[in-house]
Amino acid sequence: MQIAARLKKIACVVSSLALLGASLGPVQAALVSTQTVLEQARITPQREQLLALAGQQDVQAKLVALGLDAGTAADRVARMTDAEVADLAARLDGLPAGGDGLGTVALVFLVLLITDIAGITDIFPFVKK
């Protein structure tokens, strides 16, 4: 009877150690530089911006017209490296939002020309009143 009780205790200890050892995996600790944290904080919103851009209907229509599936575009943005995301976001920020400013300049010129012809302003010396 004492042998059975000891075997039970030994079995409990061995099984407890086995369960404890199984739950502990290899652990690694490393320092994370401030530069890495700042870079990740800068890239995450840019990646989200690109994903939101890929989700817009007009962008998806253009992608389909170019022969790319709309779902594939979001998948490709998700698989881009941080450097690619930063490069694409920088190029997007440099593009004009509503096209070039030539239309705006032409509109302002026409409005000023019409007001000058009407005699409201005196901007252009070549306009005779």
Short mmCIF file of N, CA and C in Angstrom, two decimals:
data_model
loop_
_atom_site.label_atom_id
_atom_site.label_comp_id
_atom_site.label_asym_id
_atom_site.label_seq_id
_atom_site.Cartn_x
_atom_site.Cartn_y
_atom_site.Cartn_z
N MET A 1 0.80 -1.17 0.00
CA MET A 1 0.00 0.00 0.00
C MET A 1 0.86 1.26 0.00
N GLN A 2 1.95 1.24 0.73
CA GLN A 2 2.83 2.39 0.75
C GLN A 2 3.50 2.59 -0.59
N ILE A 3 3.77 1.54 -1.28
CA ILE A 3 4.41 1.65 -2.59
C ILE A 3 3.45 2.32 -3.58
N ALA A 4 2.19 1.99 -3.54
CA ALA A 4 1.20 2.57 -4.43
C ALA A 4 1.05 4.07 -4.15
N ALA A 5 1.08 4.45 -2.89
CA ALA A 5 0.96 5.87 -2.54
C ALA A 5 2.18 6.65 -3.02
N ARG A 6 3.37 6.04 -2.86
CA ARG A 6 4.58 6.69 -3.34
C ARG A 6 4.58 6.81 -4.86
N LEU A 7 4.14 5.77 -5.53
CA LEU A 7 4.06 5.81 -7.00
C LEU A 7 3.10 6.91 -7.47
N LYS A 8 1.99 7.07 -6.75
CA LYS A 8 1.04 8.14 -7.09
C LYS A 8 1.70 9.51 -6.93
N LYS A 9 2.43 9.71 -5.83
CA LYS A 9 3.10 10.99 -5.59
C LYS A 9 4.14 11.25 -6.67
N ILE A 10 4.92 10.22 -6.99
CA ILE A 10 5.96 10.36 -8.01
C ILE A 10 5.32 10.66 -9.36
N ALA A 11 4.22 9.98 -9.67
CA ALA A 11 3.53 10.22 -10.94
C ALA A 11 2.97 11.64 -11.00
N CYS A 12 2.46 12.13 -9.87
CA CYS A 12 1.93 13.50 -9.85
C CYS A 12 3.05 14.52 -10.04
N VAL A 13 4.18 14.30 -9.38
CA VAL A 13 5.31 15.22 -9.51
C VAL A 13 5.85 15.20 -10.93
N VAL A 14 6.02 14.02 -11.50
CA VAL A 14 6.55 13.90 -12.85
C VAL A 14 5.59 14.53 -13.86
N SER A 15 4.30 14.28 -13.73
CA SER A 15 3.34 14.86 -14.67
C SER A 15 3.26 16.38 -14.51
N SER A 16 3.37 16.88 -13.27
CA SER A 16 3.37 18.33 -13.05
C SER A 16 4.59 18.96 -13.70
N LEU A 17 5.75 18.35 -13.53
CA LEU A 17 6.96 18.87 -14.15
C LEU A 17 6.89 18.80 -15.67
N ALA A 18 6.29 17.72 -16.18
CA ALA A 18 6.15 17.61 -17.63
C ALA A 18 5.23 18.70 -18.18
N LEU A 19 4.13 18.97 -17.50
CA LEU A 19 3.22 20.03 -17.94
C LEU A 19 3.87 21.40 -17.81
N LEU A 20 4.60 21.61 -16.75
CA LEU A 20 5.29 22.88 -16.56
C LEU A 20 6.35 23.09 -17.62
N GLY A 21 7.09 22.04 -17.92
CA GLY A 21 8.13 22.13 -18.95
C GLY A 21 7.55 22.30 -20.34
N ALA A 22 6.38 21.75 -20.60
CA ALA A 22 5.77 21.86 -21.91
C ALA A 22 5.23 23.27 -22.17
N SER A 23 4.80 23.94 -21.10
CA SER A 23 4.23 25.26 -21.30
C SER A 23 5.29 26.34 -21.44
N LEU A 24 6.49 26.07 -21.00
CA LEU A 24 7.56 27.05 -21.12
C LEU A 24 8.31 26.81 -22.42
N GLY A 25 8.28 27.77 -23.27
CA GLY A 25 9.01 27.67 -24.52
C GLY A 25 10.27 28.51 -24.43
N PRO A 26 11.03 28.49 -25.47
CA PRO A 26 12.24 29.33 -25.45
C PRO A 26 11.84 30.81 -25.46
N VAL A 27 12.50 31.55 -24.64
CA VAL A 27 12.19 32.97 -24.50
C VAL A 27 13.42 33.77 -24.93
N GLN A 28 13.17 34.80 -25.71
CA GLN A 28 14.25 35.69 -26.14
C GLN A 28 13.91 37.10 -25.73
N ALA A 29 14.91 37.80 -25.33
CA ALA A 29 14.74 39.21 -25.00
C ALA A 29 15.80 39.99 -25.76
N ALA A 30 15.39 41.09 -26.32
CA ALA A 30 16.33 41.92 -27.05
C ALA A 30 15.92 43.37 -26.86
N LEU A 31 16.87 44.24 -26.98
CA LEU A 31 16.60 45.66 -26.89
C LEU A 31 16.02 46.15 -28.21
N VAL A 32 15.05 47.02 -28.10
CA VAL A 32 14.46 47.63 -29.28
C VAL A 32 14.89 49.09 -29.27
N SER A 33 15.49 49.51 -30.35
CA SER A 33 15.99 50.88 -30.40
C SER A 33 14.85 51.87 -30.57
N THR A 34 15.11 53.08 -30.17
CA THR A 34 14.12 54.15 -30.33
C THR A 34 13.83 54.38 -31.80
N GLN A 35 14.85 54.27 -32.63
CA GLN A 35 14.69 54.46 -34.07
C GLN A 35 13.71 53.45 -34.65
N THR A 36 13.80 52.20 -34.19
CA THR A 36 12.91 51.15 -34.68
C THR A 36 11.47 51.45 -34.28
N VAL A 37 11.27 51.87 -33.04
CA VAL A 37 9.92 52.19 -32.56
C VAL A 37 9.35 53.38 -33.33
N LEU A 38 10.15 54.41 -33.54
CA LEU A 38 9.68 55.59 -34.27
C LEU A 38 9.36 55.26 -35.72
N GLU A 39 10.20 54.42 -36.33
CA GLU A 39 9.97 54.02 -37.72
C GLU A 39 8.67 53.23 -37.84
N GLN A 40 8.43 52.33 -36.91
CA GLN A 40 7.20 51.54 -36.93
C GLN A 40 5.98 52.44 -36.69
N ALA A 41 6.12 53.42 -35.81
CA ALA A 41 5.01 54.34 -35.55
C ALA A 41 4.72 55.22 -36.76
N ARG A 42 5.73 55.47 -37.58
CA ARG A 42 5.54 56.30 -38.78
C ARG A 42 4.96 55.46 -39.92
N ILE A 43 5.36 54.22 -40.03
CA ILE A 43 4.95 53.37 -41.15
C ILE A 43 3.50 52.88 -40.99
N THR A 44 3.08 52.59 -39.78
CA THR A 44 1.74 52.02 -39.57
C THR A 44 0.63 52.92 -40.12
N PRO A 45 0.61 54.22 -39.83
CA PRO A 45 -0.45 55.06 -40.41
C PRO A 45 -0.34 55.17 -41.93
N GLN A 46 0.89 55.16 -42.45
CA GLN A 46 1.05 55.23 -43.90
C GLN A 46 0.48 53.97 -44.56
N ARG A 47 0.72 52.81 -43.96
CA ARG A 47 0.18 51.56 -44.50
C ARG A 47 -1.34 51.58 -44.45
N GLU A 48 -1.91 52.09 -43.34
CA GLU A 48 -3.37 52.19 -43.23
C GLU A 48 -3.93 53.16 -44.26
N GLN A 49 -3.21 54.24 -44.52
CA GLN A 49 -3.64 55.21 -45.54
C GLN A 49 -3.66 54.56 -46.93
N LEU A 50 -2.64 53.78 -47.23
CA LEU A 50 -2.59 53.10 -48.53
C LEU A 50 -3.70 52.06 -48.65
N LEU A 51 -3.98 51.34 -47.56
CA LEU A 51 -5.06 50.36 -47.59
C LEU A 51 -6.41 51.06 -47.78
N ALA A 52 -6.59 52.21 -47.13
CA ALA A 52 -7.84 52.96 -47.31
C ALA A 52 -7.95 53.47 -48.74
N LEU A 53 -6.84 53.90 -49.30
CA LEU A 53 -6.83 54.38 -50.68
C LEU A 53 -7.17 53.25 -51.64
N ALA A 54 -6.63 52.06 -51.38
CA ALA A 54 -6.92 50.91 -52.24
C ALA A 54 -8.37 50.47 -52.11
N GLY A 55 -9.03 50.84 -51.01
CA GLY A 55 -10.42 50.47 -50.80
C GLY A 55 -11.42 51.43 -51.43
N GLN A 56 -10.97 52.57 -51.93
CA GLN A 56 -11.89 53.53 -52.54
C GLN A 56 -12.38 53.00 -53.89
N GLN A 57 -13.64 53.31 -54.20
CA GLN A 57 -14.26 52.76 -55.41
C GLN A 57 -13.61 53.27 -56.68
N ASP A 58 -13.25 54.56 -56.73
CA ASP A 58 -12.64 55.08 -57.96
C ASP A 58 -11.27 54.46 -58.20
N VAL A 59 -10.52 54.22 -57.12
CA VAL A 59 -9.21 53.58 -57.25
C VAL A 59 -9.38 52.13 -57.69
N GLN A 60 -10.36 51.45 -57.10
CA GLN A 60 -10.61 50.06 -57.50
C GLN A 60 -11.04 49.97 -58.95
N ALA A 61 -11.85 50.92 -59.41
CA ALA A 61 -12.27 50.92 -60.82
C ALA A 61 -11.07 51.11 -61.74
N LYS A 62 -10.16 51.99 -61.36
CA LYS A 62 -8.95 52.20 -62.16
C LYS A 62 -8.06 50.96 -62.17
N LEU A 63 -7.95 50.30 -61.02
CA LEU A 63 -7.15 49.07 -60.94
C LEU A 63 -7.74 47.97 -61.80
N VAL A 64 -9.06 47.85 -61.79
CA VAL A 64 -9.72 46.84 -62.62
C VAL A 64 -9.50 47.17 -64.10
N ALA A 65 -9.55 48.46 -64.44
CA ALA A 65 -9.30 48.86 -65.82
C ALA A 65 -7.87 48.54 -66.25
N LEU A 66 -6.94 48.57 -65.28
CA LEU A 66 -5.55 48.22 -65.58
C LEU A 66 -5.29 46.72 -65.52
N GLY A 67 -6.32 45.94 -65.16
CA GLY A 67 -6.20 44.49 -65.17
C GLY A 67 -5.82 43.88 -63.83
N LEU A 68 -6.00 44.61 -62.74
CA LEU A 68 -5.67 44.11 -61.41
C LEU A 68 -6.93 43.97 -60.59
N ASP A 69 -7.09 42.83 -59.94
CA ASP A 69 -8.25 42.59 -59.09
C ASP A 69 -8.18 43.53 -57.88
N ALA A 70 -9.32 44.05 -57.45
CA ALA A 70 -9.35 45.01 -56.34
C ALA A 70 -8.87 44.37 -55.04
N GLY A 71 -9.22 43.13 -54.78
CA GLY A 71 -8.76 42.44 -53.58
C GLY A 71 -7.27 42.18 -53.59
N THR A 72 -6.72 42.00 -54.78
CA THR A 72 -5.29 41.76 -54.90
C THR A 72 -4.49 43.00 -54.51
N ALA A 73 -5.02 44.17 -54.79
CA ALA A 73 -4.31 45.41 -54.47
C ALA A 73 -4.14 45.55 -52.96
N ALA A 74 -5.19 45.29 -52.20
CA ALA A 74 -5.09 45.38 -50.74
C ALA A 74 -4.11 44.35 -50.20
N ASP A 75 -4.12 43.16 -50.80
CA ASP A 75 -3.19 42.11 -50.38
C ASP A 75 -1.75 42.51 -50.67
N ARG A 76 -1.53 43.14 -51.80
CA ARG A 76 -0.17 43.58 -52.15
C ARG A 76 0.30 44.70 -51.24
N VAL A 77 -0.59 45.61 -50.87
CA VAL A 77 -0.21 46.68 -49.95
C VAL A 77 0.15 46.08 -48.58
N ALA A 78 -0.61 45.08 -48.15
CA ALA A 78 -0.33 44.46 -46.86
C ALA A 78 1.01 43.74 -46.85
N ARG A 79 1.45 43.24 -48.01
CA ARG A 79 2.72 42.52 -48.09
C ARG A 79 3.91 43.41 -48.42
N MET A 80 3.70 44.72 -48.57
CA MET A 80 4.80 45.62 -48.90
C MET A 80 5.74 45.77 -47.71
N THR A 81 7.02 45.96 -48.00
CA THR A 81 7.98 46.21 -46.93
C THR A 81 7.81 47.63 -46.43
N ASP A 82 8.41 47.91 -45.28
CA ASP A 82 8.30 49.25 -44.71
C ASP A 82 8.91 50.30 -45.63
N ALA A 83 10.01 49.96 -46.27
CA ALA A 83 10.65 50.90 -47.18
C ALA A 83 9.76 51.20 -48.38
N GLU A 84 9.09 50.18 -48.91
CA GLU A 84 8.19 50.39 -50.05
C GLU A 84 7.00 51.24 -49.65
N VAL A 85 6.46 51.01 -48.45
CA VAL A 85 5.33 51.81 -47.97
C VAL A 85 5.74 53.27 -47.82
N ALA A 86 6.91 53.51 -47.24
CA ALA A 86 7.39 54.89 -47.05
C ALA A 86 7.61 55.57 -48.39
N ASP A 87 8.17 54.85 -49.37
CA ASP A 87 8.43 55.42 -50.69
C ASP A 87 7.13 55.77 -51.40
N LEU A 88 6.17 54.86 -51.38
CA LEU A 88 4.90 55.10 -52.05
C LEU A 88 4.12 56.22 -51.37
N ALA A 89 4.13 56.25 -50.05
CA ALA A 89 3.43 57.32 -49.33
C ALA A 89 4.07 58.68 -49.61
N ALA A 90 5.40 58.72 -49.72
CA ALA A 90 6.07 59.98 -50.04
C ALA A 90 5.71 60.45 -51.45
N ARG A 91 5.62 59.50 -52.39
CA ARG A 91 5.24 59.90 -53.75
C ARG A 91 3.80 60.35 -53.80
N LEU A 92 2.92 59.72 -53.03
CA LEU A 92 1.51 60.13 -53.01
C LEU A 92 1.35 61.51 -52.39
N ASP A 93 2.15 61.80 -51.35
CA ASP A 93 2.06 63.12 -50.72
C ASP A 93 2.55 64.22 -51.65
N GLY A 94 3.44 63.88 -52.58
CA GLY A 94 3.97 64.88 -53.50
C GLY A 94 3.07 65.15 -54.69
N LEU A 95 2.09 64.29 -54.93
CA LEU A 95 1.19 64.47 -56.07
C LEU A 95 0.13 65.50 -55.74
N PRO A 96 -0.32 66.26 -56.72
CA PRO A 96 -1.39 67.22 -56.45
C PRO A 96 -2.71 66.50 -56.17
N ALA A 97 -3.47 67.03 -55.23
CA ALA A 97 -4.69 66.37 -54.80
C ALA A 97 -5.80 66.46 -55.85
N GLY A 98 -5.95 67.60 -56.46
CA GLY A 98 -7.05 67.78 -57.39
C GLY A 98 -6.58 68.01 -58.81
N GLY A 99 -5.43 67.58 -59.15
CA GLY A 99 -4.88 67.83 -60.47
C GLY A 99 -3.93 69.02 -60.39
N ASP A 100 -3.52 69.51 -61.55
CA ASP A 100 -2.59 70.64 -61.53
C ASP A 100 -3.35 71.94 -61.31
N GLY A 101 -2.63 72.99 -61.02
CA GLY A 101 -3.25 74.27 -60.71
C GLY A 101 -3.54 75.13 -61.92
N LEU A 102 -3.32 74.61 -63.13
CA LEU A 102 -3.52 75.39 -64.34
C LEU A 102 -4.98 75.82 -64.49
N GLY A 103 -5.90 74.94 -64.17
CA GLY A 103 -7.32 75.28 -64.27
C GLY A 103 -7.70 76.39 -63.32
N THR A 104 -7.14 76.36 -62.11
CA THR A 104 -7.43 77.40 -61.13
C THR A 104 -6.87 78.75 -61.59
N VAL A 105 -5.65 78.72 -62.10
CA VAL A 105 -5.02 79.96 -62.58
C VAL A 105 -5.83 80.53 -63.75
N ALA A 106 -6.27 79.68 -64.66
CA ALA A 106 -7.06 80.15 -65.80
C ALA A 106 -8.39 80.74 -65.35
N LEU A 107 -9.02 80.12 -64.36
CA LEU A 107 -10.29 80.63 -63.85
C LEU A 107 -10.11 82.00 -63.20
N VAL A 108 -9.07 82.14 -62.40
CA VAL A 108 -8.81 83.43 -61.75
C VAL A 108 -8.52 84.50 -62.80
N PHE A 109 -7.73 84.14 -63.81
CA PHE A 109 -7.42 85.10 -64.88
C PHE A 109 -8.69 85.55 -65.59
N LEU A 110 -9.56 84.60 -65.93
CA LEU A 110 -10.81 84.96 -66.62
C LEU A 110 -11.70 85.84 -65.76
N VAL A 111 -11.80 85.54 -64.48
CA VAL A 111 -12.64 86.37 -63.59
C VAL A 111 -12.08 87.79 -63.51
N LEU A 112 -10.76 87.89 -63.36
CA LEU A 112 -10.16 89.23 -63.30
C LEU A 112 -10.29 89.97 -64.63
N LEU A 113 -10.18 89.25 -65.75
CA LEU A 113 -10.33 89.88 -67.05
C LEU A 113 -11.75 90.39 -67.25
N ILE A 114 -12.73 89.59 -66.86
CA ILE A 114 -14.13 90.01 -67.01
C ILE A 114 -14.44 91.20 -66.11
N THR A 115 -13.94 91.18 -64.87
CA THR A 115 -14.19 92.32 -63.98
C THR A 115 -13.45 93.57 -64.46
N ASP A 116 -12.31 93.37 -65.13
CA ASP A 116 -11.58 94.51 -65.67
C ASP A 116 -12.32 95.10 -66.87
N ILE A 117 -12.87 94.24 -67.71
CA ILE A 117 -13.65 94.70 -68.87
C ILE A 117 -14.90 95.42 -68.39
N ALA A 118 -15.52 94.93 -67.33
CA ALA A 118 -16.73 95.55 -66.81
C ALA A 118 -16.44 96.86 -66.08
N GLY A 119 -15.17 97.14 -65.82
CA GLY A 119 -14.81 98.39 -65.16
C GLY A 119 -14.80 98.30 -63.65
N ILE A 120 -14.94 97.12 -63.09
CA ILE A 120 -14.94 96.96 -61.64
C ILE A 120 -13.51 97.04 -61.09
N THR A 121 -12.57 96.45 -61.81
CA THR A 121 -11.17 96.49 -61.39
C THR A 121 -10.33 97.15 -62.48
N ASP A 122 -9.10 97.49 -62.14
CA ASP A 122 -8.17 98.06 -63.10
C ASP A 122 -6.83 97.33 -62.94
N ILE A 123 -6.79 96.09 -63.41
CA ILE A 123 -5.60 95.26 -63.22
C ILE A 123 -4.76 95.19 -64.49
N PHE A 124 -5.41 94.97 -65.62
CA PHE A 124 -4.69 94.79 -66.89
C PHE A 124 -4.69 96.09 -67.67
N PRO A 125 -3.49 96.57 -68.04
CA PRO A 125 -3.44 97.85 -68.77
C PRO A 125 -3.88 97.72 -70.23
N PHE A 126 -3.90 96.51 -70.78
CA PHE A 126 -4.27 96.34 -72.19
C PHE A 126 -5.79 96.32 -72.40
N VAL A 127 -6.56 96.32 -71.31
CA VAL A 127 -8.03 96.31 -71.45
C VAL A 127 -8.53 97.75 -71.52
N LYS A 128 -9.27 98.03 -72.60
CA LYS A 128 -9.86 99.36 -72.77
C LYS A 128 -11.26 99.36 -72.17
N LYS A 129 -11.55 100.34 -71.41
CA LYS A 129 -12.85 100.42 -70.74
C LYS A 129 -13.86 101.10 -71.62
#
